[in-house]
CSV table of C-alpha atoms in Angstrom, one decimal:
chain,number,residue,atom,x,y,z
A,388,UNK,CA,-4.2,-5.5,-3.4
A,389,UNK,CA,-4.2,-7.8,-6.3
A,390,UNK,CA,-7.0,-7.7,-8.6
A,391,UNK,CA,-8.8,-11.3,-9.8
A,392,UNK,CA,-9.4,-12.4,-13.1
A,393,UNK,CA,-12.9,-11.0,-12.7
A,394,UNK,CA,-11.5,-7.6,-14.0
A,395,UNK,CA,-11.0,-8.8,-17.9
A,396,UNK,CA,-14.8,-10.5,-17.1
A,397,UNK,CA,-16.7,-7.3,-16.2
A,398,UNK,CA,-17.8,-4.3,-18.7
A,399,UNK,CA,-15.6,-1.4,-16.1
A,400,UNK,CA,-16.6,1.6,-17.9
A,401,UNK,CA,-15.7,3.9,-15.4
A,402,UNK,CA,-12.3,2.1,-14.8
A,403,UNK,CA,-11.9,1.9,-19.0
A,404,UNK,CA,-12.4,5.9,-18.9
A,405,UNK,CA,-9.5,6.3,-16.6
A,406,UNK,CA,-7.2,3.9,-18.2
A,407,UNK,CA,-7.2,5.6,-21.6
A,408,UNK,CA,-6.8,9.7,-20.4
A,409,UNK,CA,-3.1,9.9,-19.8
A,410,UNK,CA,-3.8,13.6,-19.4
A,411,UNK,CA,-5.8,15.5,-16.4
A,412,UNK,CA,-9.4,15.3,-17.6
A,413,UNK,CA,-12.6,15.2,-16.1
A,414,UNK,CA,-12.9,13.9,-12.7
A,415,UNK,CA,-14.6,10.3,-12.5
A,416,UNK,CA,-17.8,10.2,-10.2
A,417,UNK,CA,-19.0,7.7,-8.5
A,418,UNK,CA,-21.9,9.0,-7.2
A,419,UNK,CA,-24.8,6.7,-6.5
A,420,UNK,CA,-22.4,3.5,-7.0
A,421,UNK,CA,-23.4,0.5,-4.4
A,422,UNK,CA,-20.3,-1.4,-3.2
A,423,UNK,CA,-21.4,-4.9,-2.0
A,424,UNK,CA,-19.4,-8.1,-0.7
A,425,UNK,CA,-20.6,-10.9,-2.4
A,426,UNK,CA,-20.2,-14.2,-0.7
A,427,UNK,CA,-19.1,-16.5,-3.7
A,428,UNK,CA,-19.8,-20.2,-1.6
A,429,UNK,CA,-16.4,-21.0,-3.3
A,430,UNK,CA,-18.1,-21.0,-6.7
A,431,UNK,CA,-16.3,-17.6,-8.0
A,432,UNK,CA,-16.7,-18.4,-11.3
A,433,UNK,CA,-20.5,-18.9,-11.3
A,434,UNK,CA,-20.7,-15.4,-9.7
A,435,UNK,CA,-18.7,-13.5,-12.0
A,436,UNK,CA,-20.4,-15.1,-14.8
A,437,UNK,CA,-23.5,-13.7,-13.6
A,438,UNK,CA,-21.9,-9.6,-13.0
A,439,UNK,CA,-20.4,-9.9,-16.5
A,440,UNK,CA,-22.6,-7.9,-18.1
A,441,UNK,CA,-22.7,-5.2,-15.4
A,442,UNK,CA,-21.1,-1.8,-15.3
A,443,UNK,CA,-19.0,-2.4,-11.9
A,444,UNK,CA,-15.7,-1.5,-10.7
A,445,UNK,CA,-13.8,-4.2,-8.3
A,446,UNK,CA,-12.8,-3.6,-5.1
A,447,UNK,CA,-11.0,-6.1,-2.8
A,448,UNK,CA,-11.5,-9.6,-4.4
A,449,UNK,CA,-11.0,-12.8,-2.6
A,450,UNK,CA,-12.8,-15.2,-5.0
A,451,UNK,CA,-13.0,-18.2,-3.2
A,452,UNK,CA,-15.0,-16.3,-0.5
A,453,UNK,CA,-16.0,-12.9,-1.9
A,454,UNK,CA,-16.5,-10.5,-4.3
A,455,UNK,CA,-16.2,-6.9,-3.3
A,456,UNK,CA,-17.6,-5.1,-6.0
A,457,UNK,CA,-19.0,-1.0,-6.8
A,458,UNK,CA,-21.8,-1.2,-9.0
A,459,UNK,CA,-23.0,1.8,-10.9
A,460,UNK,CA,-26.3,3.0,-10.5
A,461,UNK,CA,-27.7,2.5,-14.1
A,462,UNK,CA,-27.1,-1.8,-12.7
A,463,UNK,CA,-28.4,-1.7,-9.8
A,464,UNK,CA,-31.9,-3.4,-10.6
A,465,UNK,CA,-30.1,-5.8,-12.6
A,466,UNK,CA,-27.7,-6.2,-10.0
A,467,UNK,CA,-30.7,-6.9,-7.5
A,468,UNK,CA,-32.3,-9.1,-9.8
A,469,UNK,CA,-29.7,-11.5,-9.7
A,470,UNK,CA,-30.5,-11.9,-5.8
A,471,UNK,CA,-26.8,-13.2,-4.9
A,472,UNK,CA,-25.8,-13.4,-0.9
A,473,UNK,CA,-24.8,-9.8,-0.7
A,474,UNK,CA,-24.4,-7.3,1.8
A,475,UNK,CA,-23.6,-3.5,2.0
A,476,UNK,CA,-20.6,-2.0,2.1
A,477,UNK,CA,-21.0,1.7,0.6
A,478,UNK,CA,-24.5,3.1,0.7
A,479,UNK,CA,-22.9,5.9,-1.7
A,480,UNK,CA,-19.7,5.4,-3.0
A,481,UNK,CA,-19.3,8.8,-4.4
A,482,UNK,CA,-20.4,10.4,-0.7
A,483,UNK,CA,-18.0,8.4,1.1
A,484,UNK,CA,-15.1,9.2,-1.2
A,485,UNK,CA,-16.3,13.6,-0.9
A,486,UNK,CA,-16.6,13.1,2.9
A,487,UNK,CA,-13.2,11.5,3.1
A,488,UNK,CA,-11.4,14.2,0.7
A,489,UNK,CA,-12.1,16.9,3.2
A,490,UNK,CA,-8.5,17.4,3.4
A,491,UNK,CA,-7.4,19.1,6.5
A,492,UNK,CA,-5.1,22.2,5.8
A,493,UNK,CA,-1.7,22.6,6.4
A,494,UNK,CA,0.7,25.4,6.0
A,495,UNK,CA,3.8,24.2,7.2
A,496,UNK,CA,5.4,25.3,10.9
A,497,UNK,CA,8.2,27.7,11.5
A,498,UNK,CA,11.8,26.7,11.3
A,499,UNK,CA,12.8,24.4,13.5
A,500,UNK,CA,9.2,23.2,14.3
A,501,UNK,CA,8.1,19.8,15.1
A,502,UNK,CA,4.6,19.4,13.1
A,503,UNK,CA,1.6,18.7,14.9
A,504,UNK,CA,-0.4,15.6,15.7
A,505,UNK,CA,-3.6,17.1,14.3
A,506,UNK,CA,-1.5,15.8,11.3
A,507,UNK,CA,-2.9,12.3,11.5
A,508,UNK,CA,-7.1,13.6,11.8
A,509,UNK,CA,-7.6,13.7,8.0
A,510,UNK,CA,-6.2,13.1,4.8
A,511,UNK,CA,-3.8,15.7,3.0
A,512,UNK,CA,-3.3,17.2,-0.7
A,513,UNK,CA,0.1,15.4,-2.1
A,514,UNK,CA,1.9,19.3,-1.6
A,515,UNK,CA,0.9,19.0,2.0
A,516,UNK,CA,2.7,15.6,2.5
A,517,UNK,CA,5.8,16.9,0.7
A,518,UNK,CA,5.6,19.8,3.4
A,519,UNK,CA,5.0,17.9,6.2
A,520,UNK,CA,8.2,15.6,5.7
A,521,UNK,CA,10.5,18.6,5.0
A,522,UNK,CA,9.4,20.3,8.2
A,523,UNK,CA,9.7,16.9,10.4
A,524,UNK,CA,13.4,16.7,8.6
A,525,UNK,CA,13.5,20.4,9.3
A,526,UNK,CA,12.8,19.8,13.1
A,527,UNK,CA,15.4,17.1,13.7
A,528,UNK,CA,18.0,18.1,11.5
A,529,UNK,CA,21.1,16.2,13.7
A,530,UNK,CA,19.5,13.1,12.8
A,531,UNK,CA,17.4,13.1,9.6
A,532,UNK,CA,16.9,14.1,6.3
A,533,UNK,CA,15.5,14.0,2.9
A,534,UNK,CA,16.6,11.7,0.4
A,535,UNK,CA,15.4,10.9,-2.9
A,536,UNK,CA,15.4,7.7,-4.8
A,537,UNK,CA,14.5,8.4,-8.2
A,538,UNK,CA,11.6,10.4,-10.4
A,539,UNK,CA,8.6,9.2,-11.7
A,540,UNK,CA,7.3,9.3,-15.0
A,541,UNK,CA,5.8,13.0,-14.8
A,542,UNK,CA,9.0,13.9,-13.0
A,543,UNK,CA,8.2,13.8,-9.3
A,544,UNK,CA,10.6,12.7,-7.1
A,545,UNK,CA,10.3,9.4,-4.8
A,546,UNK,CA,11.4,10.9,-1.9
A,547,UNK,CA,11.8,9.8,1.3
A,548,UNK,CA,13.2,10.8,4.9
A,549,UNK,CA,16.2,9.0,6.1
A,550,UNK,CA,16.6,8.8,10.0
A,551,UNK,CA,19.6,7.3,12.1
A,552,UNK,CA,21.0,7.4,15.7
A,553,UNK,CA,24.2,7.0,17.4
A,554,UNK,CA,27.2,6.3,15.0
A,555,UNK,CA,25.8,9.2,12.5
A,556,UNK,CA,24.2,8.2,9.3
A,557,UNK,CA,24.6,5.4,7.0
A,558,UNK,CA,26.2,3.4,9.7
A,559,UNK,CA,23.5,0.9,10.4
A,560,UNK,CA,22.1,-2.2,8.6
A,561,UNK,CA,18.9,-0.1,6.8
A,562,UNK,CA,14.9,-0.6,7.7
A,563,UNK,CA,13.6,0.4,5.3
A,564,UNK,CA,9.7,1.2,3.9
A,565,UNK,CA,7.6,2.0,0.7
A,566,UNK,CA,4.2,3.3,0.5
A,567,UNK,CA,1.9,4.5,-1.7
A,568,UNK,CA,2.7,2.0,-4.3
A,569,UNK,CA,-0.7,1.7,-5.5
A,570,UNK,CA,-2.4,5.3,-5.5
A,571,UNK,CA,-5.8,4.5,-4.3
A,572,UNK,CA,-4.4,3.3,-1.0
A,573,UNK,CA,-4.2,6.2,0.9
A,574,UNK,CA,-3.7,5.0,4.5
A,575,UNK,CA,0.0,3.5,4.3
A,576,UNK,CA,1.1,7.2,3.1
A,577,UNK,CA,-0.3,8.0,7.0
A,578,UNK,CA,0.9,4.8,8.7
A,579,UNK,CA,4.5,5.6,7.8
A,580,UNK,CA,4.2,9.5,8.0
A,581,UNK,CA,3.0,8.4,12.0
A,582,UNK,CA,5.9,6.1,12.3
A,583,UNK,CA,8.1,8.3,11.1
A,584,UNK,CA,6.8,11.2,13.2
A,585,UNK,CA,7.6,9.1,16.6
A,586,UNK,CA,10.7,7.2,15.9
A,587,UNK,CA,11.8,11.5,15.7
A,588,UNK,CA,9.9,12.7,18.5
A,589,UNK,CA,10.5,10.1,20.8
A,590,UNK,CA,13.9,9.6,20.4
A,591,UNK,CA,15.1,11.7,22.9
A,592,UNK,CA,12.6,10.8,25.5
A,593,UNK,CA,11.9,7.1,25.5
A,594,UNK,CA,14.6,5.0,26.0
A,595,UNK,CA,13.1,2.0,23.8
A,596,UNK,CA,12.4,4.2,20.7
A,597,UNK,CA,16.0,5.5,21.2
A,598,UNK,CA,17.2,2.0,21.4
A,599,UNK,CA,15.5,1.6,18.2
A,600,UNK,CA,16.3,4.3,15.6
A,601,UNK,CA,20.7,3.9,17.5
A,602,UNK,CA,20.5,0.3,16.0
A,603,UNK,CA,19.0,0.4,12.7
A,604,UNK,CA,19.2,3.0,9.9
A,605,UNK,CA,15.6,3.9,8.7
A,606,UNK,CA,14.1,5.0,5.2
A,607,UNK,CA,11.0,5.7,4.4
A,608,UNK,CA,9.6,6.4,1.4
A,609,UNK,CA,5.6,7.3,1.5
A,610,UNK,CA,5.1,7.7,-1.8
A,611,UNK,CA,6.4,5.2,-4.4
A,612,UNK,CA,3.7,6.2,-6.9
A,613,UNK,CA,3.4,9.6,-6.4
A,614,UNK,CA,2.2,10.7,-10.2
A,615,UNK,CA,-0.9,7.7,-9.3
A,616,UNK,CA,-1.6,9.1,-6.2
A,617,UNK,CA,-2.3,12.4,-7.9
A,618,UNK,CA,-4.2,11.0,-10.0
A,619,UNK,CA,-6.7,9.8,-7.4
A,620,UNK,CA,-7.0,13.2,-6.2
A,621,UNK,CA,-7.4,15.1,-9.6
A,622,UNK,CA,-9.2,12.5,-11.7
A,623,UNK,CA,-9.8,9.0,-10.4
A,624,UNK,CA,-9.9,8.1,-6.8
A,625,UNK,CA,-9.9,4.7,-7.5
A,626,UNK,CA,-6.9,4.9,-10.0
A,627,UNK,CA,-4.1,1.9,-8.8
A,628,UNK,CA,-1.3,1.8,-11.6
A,629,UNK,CA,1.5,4.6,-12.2
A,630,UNK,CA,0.6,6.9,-14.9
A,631,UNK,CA,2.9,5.6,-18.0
A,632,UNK,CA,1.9,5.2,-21.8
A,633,UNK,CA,2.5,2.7,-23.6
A,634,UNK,CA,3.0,3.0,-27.6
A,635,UNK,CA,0.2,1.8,-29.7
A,636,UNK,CA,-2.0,2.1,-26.6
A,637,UNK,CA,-4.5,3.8,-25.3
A,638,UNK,CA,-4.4,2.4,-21.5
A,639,UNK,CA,-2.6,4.0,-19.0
A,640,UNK,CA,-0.1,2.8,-16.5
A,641,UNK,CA,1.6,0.2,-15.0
A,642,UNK,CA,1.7,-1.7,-11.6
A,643,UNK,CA,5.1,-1.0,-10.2
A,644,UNK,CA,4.7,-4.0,-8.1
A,645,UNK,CA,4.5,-6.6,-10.6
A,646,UNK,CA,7.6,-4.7,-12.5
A,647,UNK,CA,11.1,-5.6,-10.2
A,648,UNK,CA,13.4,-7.9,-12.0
A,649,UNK,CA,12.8,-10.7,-10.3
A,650,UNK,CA,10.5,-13.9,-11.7
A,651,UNK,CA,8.9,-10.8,-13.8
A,652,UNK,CA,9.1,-13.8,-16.8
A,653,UNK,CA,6.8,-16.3,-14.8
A,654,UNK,CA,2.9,-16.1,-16.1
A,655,UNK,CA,0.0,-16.2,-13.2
A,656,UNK,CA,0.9,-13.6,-11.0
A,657,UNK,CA,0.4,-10.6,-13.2
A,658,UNK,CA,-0.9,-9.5,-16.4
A,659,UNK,CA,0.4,-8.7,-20.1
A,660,UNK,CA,-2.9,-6.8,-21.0
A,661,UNK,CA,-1.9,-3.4,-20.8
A,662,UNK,CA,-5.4,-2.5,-19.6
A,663,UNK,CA,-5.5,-4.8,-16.7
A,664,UNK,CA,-4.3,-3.3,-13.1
A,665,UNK,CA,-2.3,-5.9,-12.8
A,666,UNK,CA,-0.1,-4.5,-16.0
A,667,UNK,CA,3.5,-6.4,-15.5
A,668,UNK,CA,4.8,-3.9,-18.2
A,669,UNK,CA,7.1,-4.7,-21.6
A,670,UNK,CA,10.0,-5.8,-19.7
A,671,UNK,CA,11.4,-6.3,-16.2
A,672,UNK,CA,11.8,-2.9,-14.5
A,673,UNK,CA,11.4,-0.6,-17.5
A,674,UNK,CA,9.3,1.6,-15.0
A,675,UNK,CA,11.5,5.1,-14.3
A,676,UNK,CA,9.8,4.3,-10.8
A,677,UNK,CA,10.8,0.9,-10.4
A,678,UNK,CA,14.8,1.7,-12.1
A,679,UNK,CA,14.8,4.8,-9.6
A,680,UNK,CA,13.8,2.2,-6.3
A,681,UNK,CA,15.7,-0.9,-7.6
A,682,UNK,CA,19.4,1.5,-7.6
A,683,UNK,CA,18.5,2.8,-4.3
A,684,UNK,CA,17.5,-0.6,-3.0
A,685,UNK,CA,21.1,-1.5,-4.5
A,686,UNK,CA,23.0,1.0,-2.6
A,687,UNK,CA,21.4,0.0,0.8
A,688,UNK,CA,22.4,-3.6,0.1
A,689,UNK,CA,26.2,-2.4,-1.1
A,690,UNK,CA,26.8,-0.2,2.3
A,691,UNK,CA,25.3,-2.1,5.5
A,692,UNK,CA,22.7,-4.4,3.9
A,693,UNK,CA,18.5,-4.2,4.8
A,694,UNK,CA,17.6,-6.1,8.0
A,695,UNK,CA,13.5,-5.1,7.4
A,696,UNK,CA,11.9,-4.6,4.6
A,697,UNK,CA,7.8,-3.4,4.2
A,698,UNK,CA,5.8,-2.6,1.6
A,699,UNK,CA,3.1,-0.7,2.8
A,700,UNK,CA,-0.7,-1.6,1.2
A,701,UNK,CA,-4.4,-1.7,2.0
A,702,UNK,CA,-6.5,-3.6,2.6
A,703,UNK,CA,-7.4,-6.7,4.0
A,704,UNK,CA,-5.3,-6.8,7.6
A,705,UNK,CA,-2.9,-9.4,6.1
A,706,UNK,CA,1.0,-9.8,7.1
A,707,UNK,CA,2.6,-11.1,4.1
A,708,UNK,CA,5.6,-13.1,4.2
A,709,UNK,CA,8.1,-14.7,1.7
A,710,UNK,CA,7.2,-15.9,-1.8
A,711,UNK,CA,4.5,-14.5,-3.5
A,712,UNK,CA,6.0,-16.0,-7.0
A,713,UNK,CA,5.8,-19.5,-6.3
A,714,UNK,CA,3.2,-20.7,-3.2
A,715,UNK,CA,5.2,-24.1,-2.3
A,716,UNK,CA,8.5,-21.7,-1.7
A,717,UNK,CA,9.6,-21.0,1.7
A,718,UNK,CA,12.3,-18.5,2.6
A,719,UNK,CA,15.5,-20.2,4.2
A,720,UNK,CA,14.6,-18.3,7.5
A,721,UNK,CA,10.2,-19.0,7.5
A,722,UNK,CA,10.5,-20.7,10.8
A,723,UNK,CA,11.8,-17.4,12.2
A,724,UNK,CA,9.9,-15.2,10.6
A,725,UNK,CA,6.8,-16.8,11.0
A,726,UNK,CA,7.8,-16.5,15.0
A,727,UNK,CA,8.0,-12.5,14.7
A,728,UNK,CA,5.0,-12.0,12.0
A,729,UNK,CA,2.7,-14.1,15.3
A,730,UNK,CA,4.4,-11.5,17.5
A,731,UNK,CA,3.7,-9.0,15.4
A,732,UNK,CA,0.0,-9.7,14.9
A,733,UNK,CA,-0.6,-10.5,18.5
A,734,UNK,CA,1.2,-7.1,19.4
A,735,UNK,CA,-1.0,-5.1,16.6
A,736,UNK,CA,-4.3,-6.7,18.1
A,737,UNK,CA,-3.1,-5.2,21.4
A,738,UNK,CA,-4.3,-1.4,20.6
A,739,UNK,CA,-8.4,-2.0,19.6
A,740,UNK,CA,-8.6,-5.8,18.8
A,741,UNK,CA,-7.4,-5.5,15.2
A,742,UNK,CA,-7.0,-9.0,13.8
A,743,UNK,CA,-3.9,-9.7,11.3
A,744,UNK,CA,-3.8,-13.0,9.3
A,745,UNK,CA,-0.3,-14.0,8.6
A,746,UNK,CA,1.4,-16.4,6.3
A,747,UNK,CA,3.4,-16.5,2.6
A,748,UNK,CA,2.3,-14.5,0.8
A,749,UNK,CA,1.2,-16.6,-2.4
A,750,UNK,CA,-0.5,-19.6,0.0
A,751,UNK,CA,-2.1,-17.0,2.2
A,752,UNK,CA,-3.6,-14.5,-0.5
A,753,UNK,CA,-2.7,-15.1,-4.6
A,754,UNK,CA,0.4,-15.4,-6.8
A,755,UNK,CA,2.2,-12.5,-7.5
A,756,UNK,CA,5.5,-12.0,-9.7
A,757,UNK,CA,7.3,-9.1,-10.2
A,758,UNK,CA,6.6,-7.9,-6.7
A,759,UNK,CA,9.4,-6.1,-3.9
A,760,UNK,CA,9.3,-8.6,-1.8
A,761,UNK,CA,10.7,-11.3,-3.6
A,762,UNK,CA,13.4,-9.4,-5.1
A,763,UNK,CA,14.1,-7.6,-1.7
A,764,UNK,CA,14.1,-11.5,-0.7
A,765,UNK,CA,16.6,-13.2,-3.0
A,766,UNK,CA,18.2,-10.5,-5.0
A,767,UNK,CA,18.8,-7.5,-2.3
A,768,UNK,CA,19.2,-9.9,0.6
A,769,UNK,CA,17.2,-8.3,2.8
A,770,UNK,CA,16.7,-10.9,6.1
A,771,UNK,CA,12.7,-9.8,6.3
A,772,UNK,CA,11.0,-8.4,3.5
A,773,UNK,CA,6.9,-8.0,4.2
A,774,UNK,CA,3.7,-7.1,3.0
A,775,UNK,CA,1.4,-5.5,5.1
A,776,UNK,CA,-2.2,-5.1,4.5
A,777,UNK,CA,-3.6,-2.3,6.5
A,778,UNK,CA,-6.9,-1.6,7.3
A,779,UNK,CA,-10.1,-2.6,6.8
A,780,UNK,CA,-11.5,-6.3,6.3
A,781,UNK,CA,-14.2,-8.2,7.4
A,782,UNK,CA,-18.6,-7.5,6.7
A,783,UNK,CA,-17.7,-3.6,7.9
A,784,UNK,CA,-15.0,-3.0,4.9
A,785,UNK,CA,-14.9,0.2,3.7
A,786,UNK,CA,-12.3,-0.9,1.3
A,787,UNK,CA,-10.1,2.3,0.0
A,788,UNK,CA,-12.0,4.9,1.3
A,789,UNK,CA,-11.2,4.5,4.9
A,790,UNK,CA,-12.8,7.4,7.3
A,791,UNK,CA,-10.2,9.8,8.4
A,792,UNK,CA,-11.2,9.0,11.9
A,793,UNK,CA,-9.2,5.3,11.4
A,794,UNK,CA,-5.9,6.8,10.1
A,795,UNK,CA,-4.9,7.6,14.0
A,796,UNK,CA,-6.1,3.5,15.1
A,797,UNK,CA,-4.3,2.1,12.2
A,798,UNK,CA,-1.2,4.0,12.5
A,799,UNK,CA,-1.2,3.8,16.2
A,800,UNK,CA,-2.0,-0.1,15.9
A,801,UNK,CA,1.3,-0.5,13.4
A,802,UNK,CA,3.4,1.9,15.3
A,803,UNK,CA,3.0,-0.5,18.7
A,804,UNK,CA,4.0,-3.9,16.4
A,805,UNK,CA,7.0,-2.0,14.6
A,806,UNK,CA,8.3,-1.1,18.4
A,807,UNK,CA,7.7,-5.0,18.9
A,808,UNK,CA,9.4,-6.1,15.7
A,809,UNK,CA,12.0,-3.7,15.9
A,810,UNK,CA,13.0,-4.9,19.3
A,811,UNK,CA,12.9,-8.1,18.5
A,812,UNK,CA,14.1,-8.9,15.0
C-alpha cells in the first residue's frame, strides 16, 4: 500500500540504510521495534509533527484515521512520552518477522506430480516458489504452462503460469493477475499460488471450476518484483521498491506501480524523490520490469483482449476499483462493477467473516498515478481491472508480517470470491 507524506517527515534510519545498499549487505534487524496504530482524530498532521524526530519505519498509513508506525527501540521512551491514543500491534517486530521466515521446505515432486497442499502452511524461499510453479505446470501439462513476461533489473525473469481449457490455449479473452509487486507483501505470492493450484486440480472434477478455466484464458504472474522480494529475504524484510539505481544517487529502487505510462506526468499520486517508496521514476515506464509487463499486457489485449484484471497487494482488506489518478473519475462501466465488487465482498466474508471495503480506488483510499490499473483501464482495455488488498486490517493488524497460519484463510477466502466473480462477470 501507498505510503503518506509522513515518510519525508520522519528520521527512517533503518529504511535510509536499505535505500542506499544496491548490493547484498548486512541484514537489517528490527529486533526490539514496537509497531503501534495511532489514532490521528483526523488531525494527521499534528501527529506526525510530533513522531518527526523519531527513528520509525511506517507501516500501513491511513492519516485521517491512523498511523501505523514501527518504532525503534532507542525511541521508545520518547515515543511513550508523547502519550498519543496508541495501541499494540507488534510486541517485537523483529520476533514476529524470524517466526514468520520459518520457511517450510520443499524439494520439488516427481514428474508428473501434483504438489501438495502442505504448500500453503508457511512461507517459501523465492527458489521454492520458482519450483513449485514448474511442478504444478509439470503436473498438468495438456493445459498449462510457463510463460515469462520480461526480466527484471538483476536479470530474473517475471514469470508466470498460463492455464486454459477447452478450445486449447490462447483462445479465450485473458484473466489475468500480478503479485508481488511490492516485495514486502508476501501473502498475494500465496493467494495466487492457491488459486492457481485449484483452477488445475479441480478442473477435472468440479464442473463449476471447469466451467471456469473453458471460458477464460488465465495468467498469473506471482512475482512482478521478484529482485525486491529477494531483497526482503536477504537484507530488508520491509524493503517495497524494485532494486534499480539511479545515477547520481545513492537510493535504491523504484515503485513499479507508480511507473506504467499512463497519467505518470500528473503530481499527487507519487513521488519524484528518488528516496521516497513512492519513487515514480525519471520517466514513464523506464523500469525493465514495468517495459517487460506493459508488452505482455499489449499482446493479451492484441489476441482476445483481458476481461479481469487484479493486482494483488496487502494490506488493509480493500477492493479497489477504477481511477486511482483522478478521485471524481468513474469508469464507463462503475455501475456494474460496483454490482460484482458487493458480490465479491459479500462472497469473501462467506469463509471466516472477513470484511472487504469497496469503492474507486482514489475516493476510497489515496491518489495514485502511474498505477496498473488505470492503464489496464483506459489504455489495455481491460473491462475490470482491480486492486485487492489482502489481509489484515482493523486493531489486530499485523500489517506485512502475517502468521503463516493466515495464508490458508486468506487464500481460501479469495479463492471462494474469484469462483463468484468468475461466474459472474
Amino acid at each position: 500500500m501507498k505510503l503518506t507524506s509522513v515518510v519525508a517527515q520522519l528520521l527512517l534510519a533503518p529504511l535510509a540504510l536499505a535505500a542506499a545498499a544496491p548490493g547484498v549487505g548486512k541484514k537489517i534487524s528490527y529486533d526490539g521495534y514496537k509497531v503501534f496504530r495511532i489514532s490521528t482524530h483526523h488531525d494527521a498532521a499534528e501527529v506526525k509533527d510530533q513522531l518527526k524526530s523519531l527513528t520509525a519505519v511506517p507501516f500501513n498509513l491511513n492519516a485521517d484515521e491512523h498511523l501505523d508506525i514501527a518504532i525503534a527501540p532507542e525511541s521508545l521512551a520518547a515515543f511513550n512520552a508523547l502519550e498519543l491514543d496508541a495501541e499494540v500491534l507488534h510486541q517485537d517486530l523483529g520476533a514476529d518477522i524470524k517466526e514468520e521466515a520459518k520457511f517450510g521446505a520443499y524439494g520439488g515432486v516427481s514428474a508428473n506430480a501434483v504438489p501438495s497442499l502442505t504448500w500453503f502452511n508457511t512461507y517459501h524461499a523465492y527458489a521454492d516458489h520458482v519450483t513449485f510453479f514448474n511442478d504444478l505446470a509439470g503436473a498438468f501439462p495438456q493445459n498449462s504452462e510457463i510463460f515469462n513476461a520480461g526480466t527484471s533489473v538483476q536479470g530474473r525473469n517475471l514469470f508466470g503460469i498460463h492455464i486454459w481449457g477447452s478450445g486449447g490455449k490462447g483462445s479465450k479473452p485473458a484473466v489475468y493477475f500480478h503479485g508481488t509487486v511490492h516485495a514486502r507483501e508476501w501473502i498475494t505470492a500465496k493467494v495466487v499460488e492457491y488459486i492457481s493450484y485449484q483452477l488445475l486440480t479441480k478442473y477435472s472434477t468440479d464442473t463449476a471450476v471447469k466451467a471456469i478455466v473453458d471460458k477464460y484464458d488465465f495468467y498469473i504472474i506471482p512475482f512482478a518484483n521478484p529482485d525486491g522480494f529477494v531483497y526482503t529475504q536477504t537484507n530488508d524484510r520491509l524493503w517495497r521498491k524494485n532494486r534499480m539505481t539511479r545515477s547520481g544517487s545513492s537510493c535504491v529502487g523504484t515503485d513499479i506501480n507508480r511507473n506504467w505510462p499512463y497519467k505518470w506526468e500528473l503530481t499527487g499520486g507519487a513521488s519524484t524523490d528518488k528516496c521516497s517508496e513512492t519513487y515514480k521514476g525519471l520517466a514513464a515506464g523506464d523500469t525493465p520490469e514495468n517495459k517487460g509487463l506493459v508488452a505482455f499486457t499489449k499482446s493479451l489485449q492484441a489476441s482476445k483482449g483481458i476481461k479481469l484484471y487484479i493486482d494483488w497487494h496487502s494490506f488493509g482488506q480493500y477492493i479497489l476499483l477504477p481511477y486511482g489518478f483522478d478521485c471524481s473519475a468513474r469508469a464507463s462501466n462503475h455501475a456494474r462493477q460496483t454490482t460484482l465488487a458487493t458480490g465479491l465482498a459479500n462472497k469473501i466474508r462467506e469463509s471466516y467473516g472477513t470484511r472487504f471495503t469497496y469503492g474507486p480506488s482514489c475516493s476510497t483510499l489515496y491518489k495514485t498515478t502511474g498505477s496498473s490499473t488505470d492503464y489496464l483501464t483506459d489504455v489495455a482495455k481491460a473491462e475490470l481491472a482491480w486492486t485487492i488488498e489482502l489481509r489484515p486490517t482493523g486493531s489486530s493488524s499485523s500489517g506485512f508480517i502475517l502468521p503463516a497460519a493466515q495464508i490458508l484463510p486468506s487464500s481460501i477466502e479469495q479463492w471462494e470470491g474469484m469462483k463468484y466473480l468468475l461466474a459472474t462477470m
